[in-house]
Coordinates of C-alpha atoms in Angstrom, one line a residue:
Chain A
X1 CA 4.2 87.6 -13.0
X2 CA 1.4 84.6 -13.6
X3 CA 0.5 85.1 -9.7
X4 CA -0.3 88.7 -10.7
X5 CA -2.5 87.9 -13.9
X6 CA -5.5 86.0 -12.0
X7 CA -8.8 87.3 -13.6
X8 CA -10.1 90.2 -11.1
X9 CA -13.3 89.9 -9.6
X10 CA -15.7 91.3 -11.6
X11 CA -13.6 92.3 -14.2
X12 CA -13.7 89.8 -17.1
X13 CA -14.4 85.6 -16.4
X14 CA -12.2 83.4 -14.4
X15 CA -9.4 81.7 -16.3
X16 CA -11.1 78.9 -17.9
X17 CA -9.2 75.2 -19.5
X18 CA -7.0 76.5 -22.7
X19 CA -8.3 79.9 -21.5
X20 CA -4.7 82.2 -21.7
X21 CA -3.8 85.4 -19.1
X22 CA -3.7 87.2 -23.0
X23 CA -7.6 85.9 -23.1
X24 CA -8.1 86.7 -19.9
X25 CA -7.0 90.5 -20.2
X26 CA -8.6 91.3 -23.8
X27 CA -11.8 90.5 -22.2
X28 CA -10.9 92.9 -19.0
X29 CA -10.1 95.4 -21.4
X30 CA -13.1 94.4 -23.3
X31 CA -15.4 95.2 -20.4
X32 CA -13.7 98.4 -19.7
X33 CA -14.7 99.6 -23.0
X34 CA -18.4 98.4 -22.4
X35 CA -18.3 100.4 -19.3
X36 CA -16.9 103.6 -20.6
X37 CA -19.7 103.1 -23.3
X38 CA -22.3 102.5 -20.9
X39 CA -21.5 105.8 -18.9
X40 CA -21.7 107.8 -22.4
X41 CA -24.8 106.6 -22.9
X42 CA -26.2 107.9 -19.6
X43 CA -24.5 111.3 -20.1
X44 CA -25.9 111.7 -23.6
X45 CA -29.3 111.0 -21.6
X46 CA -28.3 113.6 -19.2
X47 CA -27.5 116.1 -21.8
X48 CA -30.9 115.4 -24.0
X49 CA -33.1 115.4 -20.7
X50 CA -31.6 118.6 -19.1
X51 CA -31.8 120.0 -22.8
X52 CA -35.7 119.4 -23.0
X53 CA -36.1 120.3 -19.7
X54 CA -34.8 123.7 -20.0
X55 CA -36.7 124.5 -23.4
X56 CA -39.5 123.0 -22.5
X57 CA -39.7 124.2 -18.6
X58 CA -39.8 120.5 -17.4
X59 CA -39.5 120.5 -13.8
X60 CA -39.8 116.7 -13.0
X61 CA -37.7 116.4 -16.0
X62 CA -35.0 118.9 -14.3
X63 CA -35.2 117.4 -11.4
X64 CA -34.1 113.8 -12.4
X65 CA -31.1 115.0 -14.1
X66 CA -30.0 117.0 -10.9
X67 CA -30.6 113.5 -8.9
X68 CA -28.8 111.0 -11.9
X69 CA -25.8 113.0 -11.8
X70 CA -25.2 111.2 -8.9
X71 CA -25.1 108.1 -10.5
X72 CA -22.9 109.3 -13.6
X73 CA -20.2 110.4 -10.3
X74 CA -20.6 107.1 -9.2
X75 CA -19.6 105.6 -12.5
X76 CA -16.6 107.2 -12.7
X77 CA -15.3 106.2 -9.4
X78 CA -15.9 102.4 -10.1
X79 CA -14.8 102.9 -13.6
X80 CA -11.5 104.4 -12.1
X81 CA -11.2 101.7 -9.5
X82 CA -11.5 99.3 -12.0
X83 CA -8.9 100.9 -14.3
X84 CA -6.3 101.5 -10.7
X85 CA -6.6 97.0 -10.6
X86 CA -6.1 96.8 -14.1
X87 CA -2.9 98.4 -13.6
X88 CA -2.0 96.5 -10.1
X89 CA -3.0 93.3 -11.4
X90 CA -1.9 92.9 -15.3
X91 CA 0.5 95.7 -15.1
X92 CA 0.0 96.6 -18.9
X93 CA 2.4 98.0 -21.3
X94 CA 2.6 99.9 -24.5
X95 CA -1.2 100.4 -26.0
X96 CA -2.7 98.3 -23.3
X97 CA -1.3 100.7 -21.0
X98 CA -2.2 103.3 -23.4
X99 CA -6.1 102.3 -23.7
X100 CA -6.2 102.1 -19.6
X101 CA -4.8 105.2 -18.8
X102 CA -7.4 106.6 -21.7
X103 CA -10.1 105.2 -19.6
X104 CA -9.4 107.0 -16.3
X105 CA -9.3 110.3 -18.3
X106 CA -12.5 109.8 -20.7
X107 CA -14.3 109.1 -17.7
X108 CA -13.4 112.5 -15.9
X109 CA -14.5 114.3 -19.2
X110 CA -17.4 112.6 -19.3
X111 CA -18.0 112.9 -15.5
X112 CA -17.6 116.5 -16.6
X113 CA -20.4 116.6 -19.3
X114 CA -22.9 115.0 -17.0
X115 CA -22.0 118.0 -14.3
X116 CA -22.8 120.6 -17.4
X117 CA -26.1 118.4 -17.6
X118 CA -26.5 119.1 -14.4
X119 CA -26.0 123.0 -14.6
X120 CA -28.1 123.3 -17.0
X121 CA -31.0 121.2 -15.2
X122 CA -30.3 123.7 -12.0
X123 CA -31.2 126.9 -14.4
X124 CA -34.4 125.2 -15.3
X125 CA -35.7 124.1 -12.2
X126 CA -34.2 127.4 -10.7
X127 CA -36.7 129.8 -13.4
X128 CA -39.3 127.2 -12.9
X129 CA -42.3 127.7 -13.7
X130 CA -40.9 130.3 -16.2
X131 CA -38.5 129.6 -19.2
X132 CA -35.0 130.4 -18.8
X133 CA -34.6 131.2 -22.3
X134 CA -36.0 134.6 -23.5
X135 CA -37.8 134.2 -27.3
X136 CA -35.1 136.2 -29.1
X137 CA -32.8 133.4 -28.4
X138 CA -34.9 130.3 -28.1
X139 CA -34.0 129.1 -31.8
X140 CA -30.2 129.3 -30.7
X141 CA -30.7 127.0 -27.6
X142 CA -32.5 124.8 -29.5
X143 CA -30.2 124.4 -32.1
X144 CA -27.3 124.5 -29.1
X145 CA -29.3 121.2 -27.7
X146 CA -29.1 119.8 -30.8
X147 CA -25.7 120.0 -31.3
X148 CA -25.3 119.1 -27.8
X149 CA -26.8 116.2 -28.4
X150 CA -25.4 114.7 -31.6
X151 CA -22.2 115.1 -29.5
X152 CA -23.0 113.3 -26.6
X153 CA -24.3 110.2 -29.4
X154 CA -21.5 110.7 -31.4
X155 CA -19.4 110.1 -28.3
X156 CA -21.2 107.0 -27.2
X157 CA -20.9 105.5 -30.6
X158 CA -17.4 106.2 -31.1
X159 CA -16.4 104.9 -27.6
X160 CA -18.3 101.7 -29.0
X161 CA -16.8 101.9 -32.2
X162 CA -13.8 103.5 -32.9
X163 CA -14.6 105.0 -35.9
X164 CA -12.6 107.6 -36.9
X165 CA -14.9 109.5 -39.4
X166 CA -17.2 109.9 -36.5
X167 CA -14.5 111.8 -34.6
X168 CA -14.2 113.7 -36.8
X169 CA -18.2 114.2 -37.0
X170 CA -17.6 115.8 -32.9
X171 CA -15.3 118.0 -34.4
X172 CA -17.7 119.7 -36.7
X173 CA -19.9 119.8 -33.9
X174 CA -18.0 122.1 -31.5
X175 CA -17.5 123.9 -34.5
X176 CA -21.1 124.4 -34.9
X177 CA -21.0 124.8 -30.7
X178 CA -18.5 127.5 -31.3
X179 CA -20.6 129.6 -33.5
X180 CA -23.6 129.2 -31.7
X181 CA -22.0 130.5 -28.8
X182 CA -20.8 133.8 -30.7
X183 CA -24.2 134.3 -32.0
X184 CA -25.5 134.4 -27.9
X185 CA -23.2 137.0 -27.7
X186 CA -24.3 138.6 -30.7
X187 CA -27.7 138.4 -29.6
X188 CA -27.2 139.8 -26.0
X189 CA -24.5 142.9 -26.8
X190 CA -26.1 143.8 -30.6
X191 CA -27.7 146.7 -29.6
X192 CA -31.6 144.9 -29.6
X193 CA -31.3 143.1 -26.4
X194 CA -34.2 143.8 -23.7
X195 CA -34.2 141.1 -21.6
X196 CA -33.9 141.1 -18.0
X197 CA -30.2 141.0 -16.3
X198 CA -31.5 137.7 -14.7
X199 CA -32.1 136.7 -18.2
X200 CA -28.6 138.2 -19.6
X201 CA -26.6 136.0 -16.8
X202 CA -28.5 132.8 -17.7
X203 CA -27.8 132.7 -21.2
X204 CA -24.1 134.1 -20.6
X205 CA -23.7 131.0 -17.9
X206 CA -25.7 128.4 -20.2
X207 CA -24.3 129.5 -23.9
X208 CA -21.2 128.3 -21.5
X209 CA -22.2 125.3 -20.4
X210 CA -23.4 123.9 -24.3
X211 CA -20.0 125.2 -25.6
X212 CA -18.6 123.3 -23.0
X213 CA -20.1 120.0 -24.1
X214 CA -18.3 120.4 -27.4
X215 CA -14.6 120.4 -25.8
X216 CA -15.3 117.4 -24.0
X217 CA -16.3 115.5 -27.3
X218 CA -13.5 116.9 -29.1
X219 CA -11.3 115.9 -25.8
X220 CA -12.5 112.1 -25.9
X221 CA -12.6 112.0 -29.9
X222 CA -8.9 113.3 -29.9
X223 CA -7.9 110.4 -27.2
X224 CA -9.7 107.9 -29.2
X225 CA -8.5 108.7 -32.6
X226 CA -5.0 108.9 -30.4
X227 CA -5.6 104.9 -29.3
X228 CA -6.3 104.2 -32.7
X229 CA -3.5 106.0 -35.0
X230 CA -1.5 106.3 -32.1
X231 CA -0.8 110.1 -33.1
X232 CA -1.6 112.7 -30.3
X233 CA -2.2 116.1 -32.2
X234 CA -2.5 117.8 -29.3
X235 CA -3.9 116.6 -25.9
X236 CA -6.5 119.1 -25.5
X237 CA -8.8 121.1 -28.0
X238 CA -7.7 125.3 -27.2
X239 CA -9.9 124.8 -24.0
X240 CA -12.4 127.8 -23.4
X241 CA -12.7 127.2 -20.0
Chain B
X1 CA 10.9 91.8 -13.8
X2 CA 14.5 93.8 -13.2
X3 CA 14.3 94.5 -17.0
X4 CA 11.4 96.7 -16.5
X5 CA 13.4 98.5 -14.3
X6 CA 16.0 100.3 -15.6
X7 CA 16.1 103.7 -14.9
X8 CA 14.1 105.9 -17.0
X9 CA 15.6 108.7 -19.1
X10 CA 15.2 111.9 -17.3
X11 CA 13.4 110.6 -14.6
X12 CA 15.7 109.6 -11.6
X13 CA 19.6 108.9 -11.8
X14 CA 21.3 105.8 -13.4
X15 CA 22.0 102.9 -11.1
X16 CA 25.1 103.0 -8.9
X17 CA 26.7 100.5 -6.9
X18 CA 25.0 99.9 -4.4
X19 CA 21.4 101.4 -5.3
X20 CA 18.6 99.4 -5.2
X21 CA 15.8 99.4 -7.9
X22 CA 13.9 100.6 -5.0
X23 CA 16.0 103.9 -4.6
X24 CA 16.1 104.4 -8.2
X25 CA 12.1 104.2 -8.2
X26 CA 11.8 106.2 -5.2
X27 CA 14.2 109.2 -6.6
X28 CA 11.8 109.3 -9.7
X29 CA 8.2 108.8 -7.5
X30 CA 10.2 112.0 -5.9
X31 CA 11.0 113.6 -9.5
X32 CA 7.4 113.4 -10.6
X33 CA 6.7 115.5 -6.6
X34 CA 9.0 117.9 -7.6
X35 CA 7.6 118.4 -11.2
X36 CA 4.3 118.8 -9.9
X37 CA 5.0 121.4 -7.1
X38 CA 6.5 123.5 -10.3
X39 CA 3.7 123.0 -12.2
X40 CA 1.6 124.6 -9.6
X41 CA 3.9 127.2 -9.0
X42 CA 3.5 128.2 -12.5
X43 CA -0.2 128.0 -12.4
X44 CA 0.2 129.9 -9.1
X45 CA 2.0 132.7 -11.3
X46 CA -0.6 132.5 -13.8
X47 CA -3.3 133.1 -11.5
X48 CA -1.7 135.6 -9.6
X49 CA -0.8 138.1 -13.5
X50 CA -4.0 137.7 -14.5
X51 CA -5.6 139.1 -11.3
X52 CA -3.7 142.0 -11.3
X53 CA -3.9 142.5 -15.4
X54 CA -7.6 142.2 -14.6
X55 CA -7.9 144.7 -11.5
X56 CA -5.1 147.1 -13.0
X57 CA -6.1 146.9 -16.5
X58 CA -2.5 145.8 -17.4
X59 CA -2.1 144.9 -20.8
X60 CA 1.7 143.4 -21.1
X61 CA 0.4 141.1 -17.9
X62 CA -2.4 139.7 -19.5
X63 CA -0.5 139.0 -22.9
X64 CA 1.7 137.3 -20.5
X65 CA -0.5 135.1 -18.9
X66 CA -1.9 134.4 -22.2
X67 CA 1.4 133.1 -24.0
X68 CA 2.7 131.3 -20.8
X69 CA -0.5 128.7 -20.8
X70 CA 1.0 127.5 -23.6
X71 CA 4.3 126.6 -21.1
X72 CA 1.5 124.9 -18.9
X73 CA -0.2 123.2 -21.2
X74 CA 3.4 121.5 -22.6
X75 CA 4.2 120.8 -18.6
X76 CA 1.1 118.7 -18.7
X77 CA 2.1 116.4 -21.3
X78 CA 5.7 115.8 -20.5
X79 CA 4.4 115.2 -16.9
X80 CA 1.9 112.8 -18.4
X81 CA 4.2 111.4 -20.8
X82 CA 6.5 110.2 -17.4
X83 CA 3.7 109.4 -15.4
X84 CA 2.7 106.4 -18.3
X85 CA 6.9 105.6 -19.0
X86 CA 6.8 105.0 -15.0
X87 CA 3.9 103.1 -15.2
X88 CA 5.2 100.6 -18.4
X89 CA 8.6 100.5 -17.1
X90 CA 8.9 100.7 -12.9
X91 CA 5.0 98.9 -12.9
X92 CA 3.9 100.3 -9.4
X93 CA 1.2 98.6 -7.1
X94 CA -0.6 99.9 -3.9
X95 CA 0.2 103.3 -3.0
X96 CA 3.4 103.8 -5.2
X97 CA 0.6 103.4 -8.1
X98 CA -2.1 105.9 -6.5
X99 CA 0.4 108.0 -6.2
X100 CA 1.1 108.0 -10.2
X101 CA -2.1 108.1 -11.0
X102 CA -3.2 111.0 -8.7
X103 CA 0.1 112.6 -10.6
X104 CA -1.9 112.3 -14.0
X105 CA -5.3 113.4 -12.9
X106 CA -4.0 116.4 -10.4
X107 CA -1.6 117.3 -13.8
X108 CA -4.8 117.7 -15.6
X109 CA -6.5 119.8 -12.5
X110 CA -3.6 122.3 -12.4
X111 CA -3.7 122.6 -16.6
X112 CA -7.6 123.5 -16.3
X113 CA -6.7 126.7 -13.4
X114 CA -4.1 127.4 -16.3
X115 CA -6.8 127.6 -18.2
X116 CA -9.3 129.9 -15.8
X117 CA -6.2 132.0 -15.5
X118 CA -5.8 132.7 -19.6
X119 CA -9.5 133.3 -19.6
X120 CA -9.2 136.2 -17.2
X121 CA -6.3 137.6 -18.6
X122 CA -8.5 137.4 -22.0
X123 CA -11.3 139.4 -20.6
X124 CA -8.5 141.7 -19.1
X125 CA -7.1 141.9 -22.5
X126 CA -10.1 142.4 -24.6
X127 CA -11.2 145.2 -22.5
X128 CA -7.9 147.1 -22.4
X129 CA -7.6 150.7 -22.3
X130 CA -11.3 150.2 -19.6
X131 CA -11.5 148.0 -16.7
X132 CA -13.6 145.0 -16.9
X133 CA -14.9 144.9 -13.5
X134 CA -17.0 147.6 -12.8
X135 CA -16.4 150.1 -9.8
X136 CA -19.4 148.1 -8.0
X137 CA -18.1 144.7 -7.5
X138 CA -13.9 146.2 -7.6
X139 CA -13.9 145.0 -3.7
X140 CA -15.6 141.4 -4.3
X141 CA -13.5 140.7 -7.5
X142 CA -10.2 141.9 -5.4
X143 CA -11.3 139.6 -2.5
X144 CA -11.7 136.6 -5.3
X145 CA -8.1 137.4 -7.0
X146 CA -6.9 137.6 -2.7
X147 CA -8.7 134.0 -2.3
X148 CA -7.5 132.2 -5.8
X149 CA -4.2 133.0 -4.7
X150 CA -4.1 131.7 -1.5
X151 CA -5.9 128.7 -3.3
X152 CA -2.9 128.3 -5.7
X153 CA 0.1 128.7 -3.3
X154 CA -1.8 126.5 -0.4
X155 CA -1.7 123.6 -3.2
X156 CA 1.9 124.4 -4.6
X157 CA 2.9 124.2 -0.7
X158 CA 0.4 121.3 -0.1
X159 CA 1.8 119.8 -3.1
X160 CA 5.3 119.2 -1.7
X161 CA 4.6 119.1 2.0
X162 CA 1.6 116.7 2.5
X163 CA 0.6 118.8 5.2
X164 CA -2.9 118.1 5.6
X165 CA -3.7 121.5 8.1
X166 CA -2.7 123.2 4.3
X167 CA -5.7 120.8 2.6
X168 CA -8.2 122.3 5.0
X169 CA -7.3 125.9 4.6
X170 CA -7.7 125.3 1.1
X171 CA -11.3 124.3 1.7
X172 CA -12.0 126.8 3.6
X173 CA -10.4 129.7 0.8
X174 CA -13.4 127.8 -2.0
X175 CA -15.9 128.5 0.8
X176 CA -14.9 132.1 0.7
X177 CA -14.6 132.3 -3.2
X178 CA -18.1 130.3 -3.3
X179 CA -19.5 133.7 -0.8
X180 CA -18.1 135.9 -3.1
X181 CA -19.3 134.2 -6.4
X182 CA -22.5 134.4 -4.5
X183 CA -21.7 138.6 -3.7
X184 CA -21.6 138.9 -7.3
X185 CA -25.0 137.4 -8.1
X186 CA -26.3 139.6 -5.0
X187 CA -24.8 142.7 -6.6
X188 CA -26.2 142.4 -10.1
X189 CA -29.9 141.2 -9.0
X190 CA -30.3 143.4 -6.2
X191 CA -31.8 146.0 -8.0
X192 CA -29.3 148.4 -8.6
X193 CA -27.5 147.4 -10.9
X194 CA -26.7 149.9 -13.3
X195 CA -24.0 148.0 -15.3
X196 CA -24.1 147.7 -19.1
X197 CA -25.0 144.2 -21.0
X198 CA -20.9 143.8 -21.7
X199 CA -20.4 144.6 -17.8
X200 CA -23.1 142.2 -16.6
X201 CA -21.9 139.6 -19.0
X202 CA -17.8 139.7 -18.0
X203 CA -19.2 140.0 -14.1
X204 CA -20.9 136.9 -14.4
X205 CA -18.0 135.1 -16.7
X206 CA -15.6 136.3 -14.1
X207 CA -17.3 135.1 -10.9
X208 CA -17.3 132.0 -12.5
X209 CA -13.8 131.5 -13.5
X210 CA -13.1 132.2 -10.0
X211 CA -15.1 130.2 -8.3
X212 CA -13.7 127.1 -10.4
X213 CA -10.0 127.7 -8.6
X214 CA -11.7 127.0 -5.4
X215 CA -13.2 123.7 -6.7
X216 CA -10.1 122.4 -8.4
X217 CA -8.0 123.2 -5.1
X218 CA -10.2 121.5 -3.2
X219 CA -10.5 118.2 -5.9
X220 CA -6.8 118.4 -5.5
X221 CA -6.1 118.8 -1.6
X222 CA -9.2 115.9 -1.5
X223 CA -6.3 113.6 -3.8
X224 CA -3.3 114.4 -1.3
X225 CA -5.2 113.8 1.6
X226 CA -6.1 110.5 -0.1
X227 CA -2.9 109.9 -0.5
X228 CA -1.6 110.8 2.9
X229 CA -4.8 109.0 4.8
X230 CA -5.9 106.0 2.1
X231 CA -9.4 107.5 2.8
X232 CA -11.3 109.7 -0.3
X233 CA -14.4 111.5 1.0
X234 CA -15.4 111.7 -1.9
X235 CA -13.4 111.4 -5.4
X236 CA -14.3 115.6 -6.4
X237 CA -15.7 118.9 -4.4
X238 CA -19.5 119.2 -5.9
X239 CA -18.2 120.4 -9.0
X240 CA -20.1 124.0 -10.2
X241 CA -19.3 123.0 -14.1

C-alpha cells in the first residue's frame, strides 16, 4: 500500500525525514477542512451581499453575486476532485473515510446555498431600479437576511471548529427561518395584502429561497455533529423542498 | 489487501471456488446499479401519484405520495450506507471509484425529486375537496406532470442502460419543463390574471417544483454520461435553486 500513500500534489507537503504516511494524511485531511472552510466563507459572503443587495436595491452589488457564483461552482468541483484522490490514493477507512465522504456532500449543500445567493441576487437585479420587497414585508426580509446570515457564519465557524453548541445554534436558526417563512404567508393570504401579483410571486419564490438557507445549515450541522459523536439522527432535516 | 475484500454483507454473493475478488466486486458495483434503477423507479412512482393527486384532486394519492417519501428517504441511506462499506472494504480506484461516488451523489439527486414529489402531493393535499391549479394554467401544469414523468422513467431506464441517446432526451424534456415554467410566469403577468393570492402563490410554488425535476434529471444523465465518456461538461445543469 506504501506506493499508494505518496503525498498528492497539492494536497498536503511531500513526505519529509521522520515525516510518517499517518503525518502525511492528517495534513491532507487537514487541508480539506481548510478548504471546505474557505468555500463557507465565500457563500456566507454570497448570502450577506445578495441579502443587501435585495433590500437595499444594489445593482452592482447583485450583479457580483450572480458572477461569484461561478467561483463557489468551481470550488466544489476542485473540492470534489480533491476528495475522489483522497480516496484513490490513501484509500481511507472508518472516520477518515467518514470525514472524506462528508466533504463531497457539504460541498454540494453549500454549492447549493451559494445558488439560493444567486436567486435571490437575480430577483434584485431583475426589479432593479425598484425594490423587490413591498413595505408590508420589508421588516420580515430583513430579519430573514439576518437569520440567513448568522447561518451561513455559524456554518463557516463550525466547519472550522467543530463545535457542537454552535450546531446546535443553526438549528434555532431554521427554526427562526421557519417562522419567518409562515409569517410571509401570513402576510400575503391575511386578508390585507395589496401588492402587485409580480410582487406576490417574488416574495412566495424568495420567502423560499431564505428558508432554504436554513436546511442546508441544519444539513451540514447534522453531518458535522455526525463526524464528531459519530451518531446520525437522521441524514436530512424534513426537507421543504 | 485480500482482507479488505471479503465480500460484504448484503452486497454481492460469498466467494465460491473459483470466483475472483474481482467477480465478487463486480456482482456488488452491479448490486449498487440495480439499487439505484429501483430507487428511481420509486421516485418515478412518486412523481407520477402526485401529478395525478394534483390534477385530479385525489386525496388517498397524495397521502400516498406523502407517506412513501419516507420509503425514499430510508433507500437513500441504506444505499449510502453500502456505497461507504464498498468504499472501506473493496477500496476502488479509477472508474470503479467514480462509479461509487456518482452512486452517493446521484442517491442524494433522486431523494431531493422525492422530495419535489411530496411537496406537490402537499399542495394537492392541503387544497383537497378544490383543485390547486386553476382552470387557466390546467393545460401547462398537465404538460409539466407529462414532461416530469418522462424525466423520471428516462433516468430509471438511463439508470440501468447507460444509453446515452436516453441522457439527451432527458435534456431536452428540462428544456420543455423550463418553457413551461416560463408559460406559467406568462400566464400570471400577462394581465389577466384573475387568480386569487392562494392560486397565484401554489401556481408559482408549483412551477417551481417542476422545473427542479428537469434540472436534477439532467445533473443526473450529465453523471452517467460521465461515467460512460470520462468527460463532465460540466459537474451540474445551471441549477434554478
Amino acid at each position: 500500500m506504501v506506493a499508494a500513500r505518496v503525498a498528492i500534489p497539492g494536497l498536503g507537503a511531500a513526505p519529509q525525514e521522520g515525516t510518517s504516511m499517518r503525518d502525511i494524511f492528517d495534513a491532507e485531511l487537514a487541508q480539506l477542512g481548510e478548504d471546505l472552510v474557505a468555500m463557507a466563507a465565500r457563500v456566507e459572503r454570497a448570502i450577506t451581499d445578495a441579502g443587501v443587495a435585495l433590500l437595499t436595491a444594489d445593482l452592482p452589488r447583485a450583479e457580483s453575486v450572480i458572477m461569484d457564483d461561478l467561483g463557489i461552482d468551481a470550488m466544489e468541483r476542485d473540492l470534489d476532485e480533491r476528495c475522489i484522490l483522497l480516496l484513490a490514493q490513501q484509500q481511507p477507512v472508518a472516520t477518515d473515510l467518514r470525514v472524506v465522504v462528508s466533504a463531497l456532500r457539504m460541498s454540494a449543500t453549500l454549492e447549493r446555498m451559494g445558488d439560493l445567493a444567486r436567486h435571490i441576487a437575480q430577483v434584485a437585479r431583475g426589479r432593479y431600479p425598484g425594490h423587490a420587497i413591498p413595505d408590508p414585508l420589508a421588516s420580515t426580509f430583513t430579519e430573514m437576511h439576518d437569520a440567513a446570515v448568522r447561518v451561513a457564519r455559524r456554518t463557516t465557524t463550525l466547519l472550522g471548529t467543530r463545535d457542537l453548541a454552535i450546531a446546535a445554534a443553526v438549528e434555532q436558526d431554521d427554526d427562526t427561518l421557519d417562522e419567518l417563512h409562515e409569517n410571509t404567508f401570513t402576510v400575503l393570504l391575511g386578508g390585507g395584502w395589496t401588492g402587485s401579483i409580480q410582487e406576490t410571486v417574488d416574495v412566495t419564490l424568495l420567502g423560499r429561497y431564505y428558508e432554504r438557507f436554513g436546511d442546508h445549515g441544519v444539513s451540514i450541522a447534522k453531518r458535522v455533529t455526525y463526524l464528531v459523536t459519530g451518531a446520525m439522527a437522521s441524514a436530512e432535516p424534513a426537507a421543504k423542498g
